[in-house]
Tab-separated table of C-alpha atoms in Angstrom:
chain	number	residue	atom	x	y	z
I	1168	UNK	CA	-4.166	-25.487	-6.386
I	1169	UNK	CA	-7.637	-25.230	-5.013
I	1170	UNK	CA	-9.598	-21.723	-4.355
I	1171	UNK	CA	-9.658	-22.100	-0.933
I	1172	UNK	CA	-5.586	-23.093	-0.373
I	1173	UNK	CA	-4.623	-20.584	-2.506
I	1174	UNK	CA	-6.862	-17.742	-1.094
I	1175	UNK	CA	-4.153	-18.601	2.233
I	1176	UNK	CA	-1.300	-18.909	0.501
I	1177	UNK	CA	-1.403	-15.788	-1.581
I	1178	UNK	CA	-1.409	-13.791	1.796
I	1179	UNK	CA	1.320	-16.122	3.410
I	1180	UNK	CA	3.251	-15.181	0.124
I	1181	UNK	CA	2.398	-11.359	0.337
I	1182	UNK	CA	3.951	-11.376	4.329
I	1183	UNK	CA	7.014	-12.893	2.989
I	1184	UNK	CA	7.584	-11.164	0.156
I	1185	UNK	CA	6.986	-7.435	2.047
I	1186	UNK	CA	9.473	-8.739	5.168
I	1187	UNK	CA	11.956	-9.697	2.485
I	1188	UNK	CA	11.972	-5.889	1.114
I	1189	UNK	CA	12.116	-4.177	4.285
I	1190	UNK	CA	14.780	-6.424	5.374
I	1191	UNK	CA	16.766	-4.977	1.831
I	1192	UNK	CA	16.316	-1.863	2.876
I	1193	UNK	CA	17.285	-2.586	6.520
I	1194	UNK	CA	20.012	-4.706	5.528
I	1195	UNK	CA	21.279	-1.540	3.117
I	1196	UNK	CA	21.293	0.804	6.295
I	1197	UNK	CA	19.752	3.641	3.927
I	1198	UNK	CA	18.666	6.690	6.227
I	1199	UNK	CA	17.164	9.628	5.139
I	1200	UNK	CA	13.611	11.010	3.936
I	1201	UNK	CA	12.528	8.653	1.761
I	1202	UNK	CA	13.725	5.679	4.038
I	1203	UNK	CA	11.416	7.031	6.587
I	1204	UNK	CA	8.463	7.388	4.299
I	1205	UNK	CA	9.161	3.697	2.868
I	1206	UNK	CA	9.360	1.973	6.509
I	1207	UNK	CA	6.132	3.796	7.357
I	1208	UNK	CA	4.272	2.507	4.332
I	1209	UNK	CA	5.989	-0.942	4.441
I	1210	UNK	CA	5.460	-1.718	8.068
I	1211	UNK	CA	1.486	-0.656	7.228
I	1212	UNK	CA	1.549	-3.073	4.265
I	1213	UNK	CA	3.180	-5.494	6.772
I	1214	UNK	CA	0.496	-5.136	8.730
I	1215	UNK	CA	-2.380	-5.378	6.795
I	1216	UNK	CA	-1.085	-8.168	5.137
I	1217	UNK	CA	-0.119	-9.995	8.535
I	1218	UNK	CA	-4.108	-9.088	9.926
I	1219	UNK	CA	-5.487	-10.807	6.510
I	1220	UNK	CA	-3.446	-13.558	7.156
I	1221	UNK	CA	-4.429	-14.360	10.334
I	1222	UNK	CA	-8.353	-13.938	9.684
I	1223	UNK	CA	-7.926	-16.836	7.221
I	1224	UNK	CA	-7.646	-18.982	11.016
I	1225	UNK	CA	-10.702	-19.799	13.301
I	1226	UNK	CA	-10.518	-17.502	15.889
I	1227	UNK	CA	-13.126	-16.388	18.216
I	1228	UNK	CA	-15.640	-13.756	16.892
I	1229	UNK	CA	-14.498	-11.241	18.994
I	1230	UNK	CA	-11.351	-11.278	18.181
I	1231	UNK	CA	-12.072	-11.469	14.893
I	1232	UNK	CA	-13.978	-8.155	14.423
I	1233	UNK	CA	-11.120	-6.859	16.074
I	1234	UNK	CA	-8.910	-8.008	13.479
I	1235	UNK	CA	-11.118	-6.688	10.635
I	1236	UNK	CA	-11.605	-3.131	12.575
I	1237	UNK	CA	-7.758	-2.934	12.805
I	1238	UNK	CA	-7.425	-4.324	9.090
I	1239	UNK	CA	-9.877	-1.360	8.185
I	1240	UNK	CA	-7.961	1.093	9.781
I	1241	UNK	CA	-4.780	0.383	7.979
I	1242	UNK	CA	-6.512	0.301	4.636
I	1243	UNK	CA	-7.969	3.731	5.494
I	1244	UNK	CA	-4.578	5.043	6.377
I	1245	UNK	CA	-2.693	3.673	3.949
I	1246	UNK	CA	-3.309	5.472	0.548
I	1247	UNK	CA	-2.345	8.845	3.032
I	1248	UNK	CA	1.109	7.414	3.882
I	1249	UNK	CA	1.642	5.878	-0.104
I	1250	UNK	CA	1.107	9.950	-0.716
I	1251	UNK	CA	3.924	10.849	2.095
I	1252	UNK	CA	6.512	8.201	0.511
I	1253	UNK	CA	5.857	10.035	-3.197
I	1254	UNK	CA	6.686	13.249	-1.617
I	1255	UNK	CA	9.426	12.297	-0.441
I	1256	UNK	CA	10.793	10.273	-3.427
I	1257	UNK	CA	10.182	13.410	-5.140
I	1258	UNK	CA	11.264	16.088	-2.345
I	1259	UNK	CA	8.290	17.731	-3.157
I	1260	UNK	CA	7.364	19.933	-0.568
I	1261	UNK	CA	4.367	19.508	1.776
I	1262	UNK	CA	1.077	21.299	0.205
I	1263	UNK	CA	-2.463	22.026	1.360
I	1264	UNK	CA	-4.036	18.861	0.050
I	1265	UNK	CA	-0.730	16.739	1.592
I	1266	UNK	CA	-2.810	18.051	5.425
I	1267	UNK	CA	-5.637	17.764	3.643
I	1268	UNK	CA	-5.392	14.029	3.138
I	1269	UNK	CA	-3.319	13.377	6.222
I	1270	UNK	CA	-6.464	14.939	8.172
I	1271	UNK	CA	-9.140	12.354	6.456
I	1272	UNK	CA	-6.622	9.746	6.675
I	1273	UNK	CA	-6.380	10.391	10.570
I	1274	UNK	CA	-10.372	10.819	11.212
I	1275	UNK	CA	-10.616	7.853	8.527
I	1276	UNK	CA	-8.053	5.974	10.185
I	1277	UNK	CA	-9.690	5.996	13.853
I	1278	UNK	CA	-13.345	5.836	12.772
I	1279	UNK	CA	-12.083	2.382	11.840
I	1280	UNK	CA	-11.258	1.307	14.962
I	1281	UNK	CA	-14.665	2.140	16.600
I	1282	UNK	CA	-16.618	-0.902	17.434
I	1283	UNK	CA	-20.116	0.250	16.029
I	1284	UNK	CA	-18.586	0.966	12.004
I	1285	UNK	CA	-19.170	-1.896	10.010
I	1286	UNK	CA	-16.165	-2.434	8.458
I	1287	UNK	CA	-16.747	-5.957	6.850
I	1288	UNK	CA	-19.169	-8.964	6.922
I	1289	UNK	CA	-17.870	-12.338	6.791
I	1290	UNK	CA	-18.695	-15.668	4.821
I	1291	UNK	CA	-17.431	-19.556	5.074
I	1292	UNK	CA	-14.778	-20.322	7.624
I	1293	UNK	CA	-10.989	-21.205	7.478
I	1294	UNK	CA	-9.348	-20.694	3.770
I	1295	UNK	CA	-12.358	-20.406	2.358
I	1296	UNK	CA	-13.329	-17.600	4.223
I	1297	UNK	CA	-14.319	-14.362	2.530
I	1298	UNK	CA	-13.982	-10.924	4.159
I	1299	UNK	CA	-16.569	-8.879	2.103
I	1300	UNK	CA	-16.201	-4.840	2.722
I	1301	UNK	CA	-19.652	-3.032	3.562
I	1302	UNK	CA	-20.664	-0.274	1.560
I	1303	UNK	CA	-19.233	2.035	4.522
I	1304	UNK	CA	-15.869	0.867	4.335
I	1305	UNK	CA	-16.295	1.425	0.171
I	1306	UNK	CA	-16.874	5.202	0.800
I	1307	UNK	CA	-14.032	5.054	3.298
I	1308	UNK	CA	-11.702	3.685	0.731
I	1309	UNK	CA	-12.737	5.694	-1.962
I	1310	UNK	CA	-12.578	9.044	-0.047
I	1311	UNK	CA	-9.534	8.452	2.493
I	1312	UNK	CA	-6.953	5.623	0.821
I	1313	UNK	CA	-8.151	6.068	-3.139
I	1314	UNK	CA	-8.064	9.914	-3.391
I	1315	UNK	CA	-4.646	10.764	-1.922
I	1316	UNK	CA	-4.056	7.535	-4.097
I	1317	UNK	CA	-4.201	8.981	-7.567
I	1318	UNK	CA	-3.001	12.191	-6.752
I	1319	UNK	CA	0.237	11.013	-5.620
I	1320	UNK	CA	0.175	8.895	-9.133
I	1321	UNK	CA	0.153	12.656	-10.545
I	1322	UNK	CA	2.905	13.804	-8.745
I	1323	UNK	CA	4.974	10.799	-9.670
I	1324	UNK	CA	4.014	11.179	-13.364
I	1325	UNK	CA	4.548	14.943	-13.533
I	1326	UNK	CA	7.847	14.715	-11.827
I	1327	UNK	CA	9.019	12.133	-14.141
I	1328	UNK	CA	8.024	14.319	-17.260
I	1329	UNK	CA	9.677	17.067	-15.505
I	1330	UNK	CA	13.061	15.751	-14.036
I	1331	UNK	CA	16.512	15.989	-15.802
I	1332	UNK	CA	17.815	13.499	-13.856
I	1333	UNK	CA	17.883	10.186	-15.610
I	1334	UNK	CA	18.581	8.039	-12.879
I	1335	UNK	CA	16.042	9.206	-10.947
I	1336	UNK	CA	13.391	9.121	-13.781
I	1337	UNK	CA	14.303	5.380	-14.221
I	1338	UNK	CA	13.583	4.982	-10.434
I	1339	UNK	CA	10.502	6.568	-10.933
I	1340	UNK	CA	9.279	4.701	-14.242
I	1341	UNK	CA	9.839	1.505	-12.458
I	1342	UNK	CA	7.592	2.648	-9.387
I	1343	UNK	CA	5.091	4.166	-11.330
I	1344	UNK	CA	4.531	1.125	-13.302
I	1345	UNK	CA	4.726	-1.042	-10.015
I	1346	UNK	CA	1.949	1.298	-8.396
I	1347	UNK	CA	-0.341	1.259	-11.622
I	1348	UNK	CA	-0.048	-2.668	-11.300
I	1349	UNK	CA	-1.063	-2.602	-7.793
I	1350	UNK	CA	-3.827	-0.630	-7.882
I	1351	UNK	CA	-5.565	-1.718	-10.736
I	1352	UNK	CA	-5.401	-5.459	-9.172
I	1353	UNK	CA	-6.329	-3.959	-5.980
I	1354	UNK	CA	-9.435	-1.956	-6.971
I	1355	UNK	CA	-10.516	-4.545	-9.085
I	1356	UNK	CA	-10.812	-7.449	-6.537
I	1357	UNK	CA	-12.043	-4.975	-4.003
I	1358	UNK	CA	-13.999	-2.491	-5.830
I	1359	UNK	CA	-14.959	-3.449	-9.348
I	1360	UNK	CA	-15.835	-7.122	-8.685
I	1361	UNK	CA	-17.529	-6.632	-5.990
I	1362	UNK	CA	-19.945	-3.538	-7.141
I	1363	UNK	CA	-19.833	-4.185	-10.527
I	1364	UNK	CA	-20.393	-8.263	-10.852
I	1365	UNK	CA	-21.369	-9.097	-7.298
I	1366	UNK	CA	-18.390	-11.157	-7.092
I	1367	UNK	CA	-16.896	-11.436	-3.982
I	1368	UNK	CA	-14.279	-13.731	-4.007
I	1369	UNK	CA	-11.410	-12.674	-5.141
I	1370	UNK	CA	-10.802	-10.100	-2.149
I	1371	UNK	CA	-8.396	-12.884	-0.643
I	1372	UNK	CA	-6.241	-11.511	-3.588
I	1373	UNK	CA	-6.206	-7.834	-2.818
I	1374	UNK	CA	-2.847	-8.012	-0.399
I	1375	UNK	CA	-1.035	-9.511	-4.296
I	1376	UNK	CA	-0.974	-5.972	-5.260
I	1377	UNK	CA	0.986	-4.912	-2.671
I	1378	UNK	CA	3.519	-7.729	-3.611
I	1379	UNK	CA	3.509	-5.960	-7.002
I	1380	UNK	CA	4.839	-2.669	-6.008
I	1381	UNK	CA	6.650	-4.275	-3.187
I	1382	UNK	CA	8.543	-5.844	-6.929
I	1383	UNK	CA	8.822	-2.922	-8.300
I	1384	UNK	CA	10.746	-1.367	-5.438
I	1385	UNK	CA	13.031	-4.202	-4.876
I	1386	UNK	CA	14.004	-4.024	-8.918
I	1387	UNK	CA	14.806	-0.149	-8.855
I	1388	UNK	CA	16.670	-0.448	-5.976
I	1389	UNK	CA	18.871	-3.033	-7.258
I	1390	UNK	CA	19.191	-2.111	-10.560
I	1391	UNK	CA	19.276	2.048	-10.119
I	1392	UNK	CA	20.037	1.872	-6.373
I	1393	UNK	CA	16.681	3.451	-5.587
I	1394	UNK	CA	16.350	4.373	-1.860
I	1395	UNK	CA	20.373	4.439	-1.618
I	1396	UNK	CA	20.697	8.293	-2.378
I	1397	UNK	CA	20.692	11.309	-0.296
I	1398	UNK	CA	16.948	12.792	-1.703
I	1399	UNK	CA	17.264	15.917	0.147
I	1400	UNK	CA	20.324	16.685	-2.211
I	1401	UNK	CA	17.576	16.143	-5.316
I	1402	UNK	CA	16.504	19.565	-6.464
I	1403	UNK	CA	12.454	19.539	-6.162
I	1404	UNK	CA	10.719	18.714	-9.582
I	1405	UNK	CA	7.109	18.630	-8.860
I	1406	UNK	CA	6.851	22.358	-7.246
């Protein structure tokens, strides 16, 4: 399959693939904490993954930076809300640095949106466009989406040394290992490459790590029934 095709297809297959978990979930009728955290991450990587499908099309400039500003925004946002599901699938409750994050997230999130921050520049058109993140949108990332990022990898880790309930470390073996996959794929095509090489085109790839954990997920819930329990009858393990 050529570059440029699959550069489109991979986030066709990303939107389909993220609708088809949330529609598990839905189709489960799970409510509680964790549900709650999970739709609010989910529809974000819904989101993001519907606005980078979309700027694969020729649209008008316009409406194109408008995609990209709203496509920066969710990327800014979304290492904050990854943070809010691990608490919950943890029941850990909320610290300093949770506010902490969820402030930079929010002043992150809308200094995204403003017209005059350069967010992205753009090269070819069509599939082979490439949507290359400025230097501004790097420290963005780094500071507002990576941070909260790797902490809540901690508090994953720790609570799985730390649990004595086996189902629920399985649950959170499988997710750890699902967010470890997607993050190393995703700050490799977006911030390694890039920085590191000059290589700019595998960025199309970046919304294939969210298919990752989106896998990882799907598999704990239907093999260990992950998302089905009442958390907030979990005693807290990462206090």
């Amino acid at each position: 399959m050529p570059p440029a095709v699959l550069s489109t297809f991979i986030p066709l297959f990303s939107l389909l693939a993220i609708m088809f978990i949330l529609g598990f979930v839905l189709g489960n009728r799970y409510r509680h904490n964790v549900t709650r955290a999970f739709y609010l991450l989910f529809i974000s990587y819904l989101l993001m993954t519907f606005t980078d499908f979309f700027n694969r099309f020729p649209f008008p400039e316009v409406f194109g930076q408008v995609i990209m500003h709203i496509s920066g925004s969710l990327t800014a946002t979304n290492g904050f809300l990854f943070l809010n599901f691990i608490f919950a699938v943890v029941n850990k409750p909320r610290n300093a640095l949770y506010y902490i994050f969820l402030a930079s997230a929010a002043v992150a999130g809308l200094l995204c949106l403003l017209p005059f921050t350069p967010i992205a520049t753009t090269t070819g058109a069509g599939p082979e466009k490439t949507v290359i993140p400025t230097a501004a949108m790097m420290i963005i990332i780094l500071f507002a989406s990576l941070t909260p990022g790797i902490y809540s990898i901690g508090i994953g880790w720790h609570s799985f040394l730390h649990t004595g309930d086996l189902k629920l470390k399985k649950q959170l073996l499988i997710l750890l290992v699902g967010i470890v996959l997607s993050s190393s794929s995703i700050i490799t095509v977006i911030i390694i490459l890039p920085l590191l090489f000059n290589y700019n085109g595998a960025v199309a790839f970046a919304t294939f790590g969210i298919v990752l954990l989106a896998i990882s997920i799907y598999y704990a819930g239907s093999r260990y029934k992950f998302l089905a329990v009442d958390i907030d009858q979990v005693q807290a393990v990462s206090e």
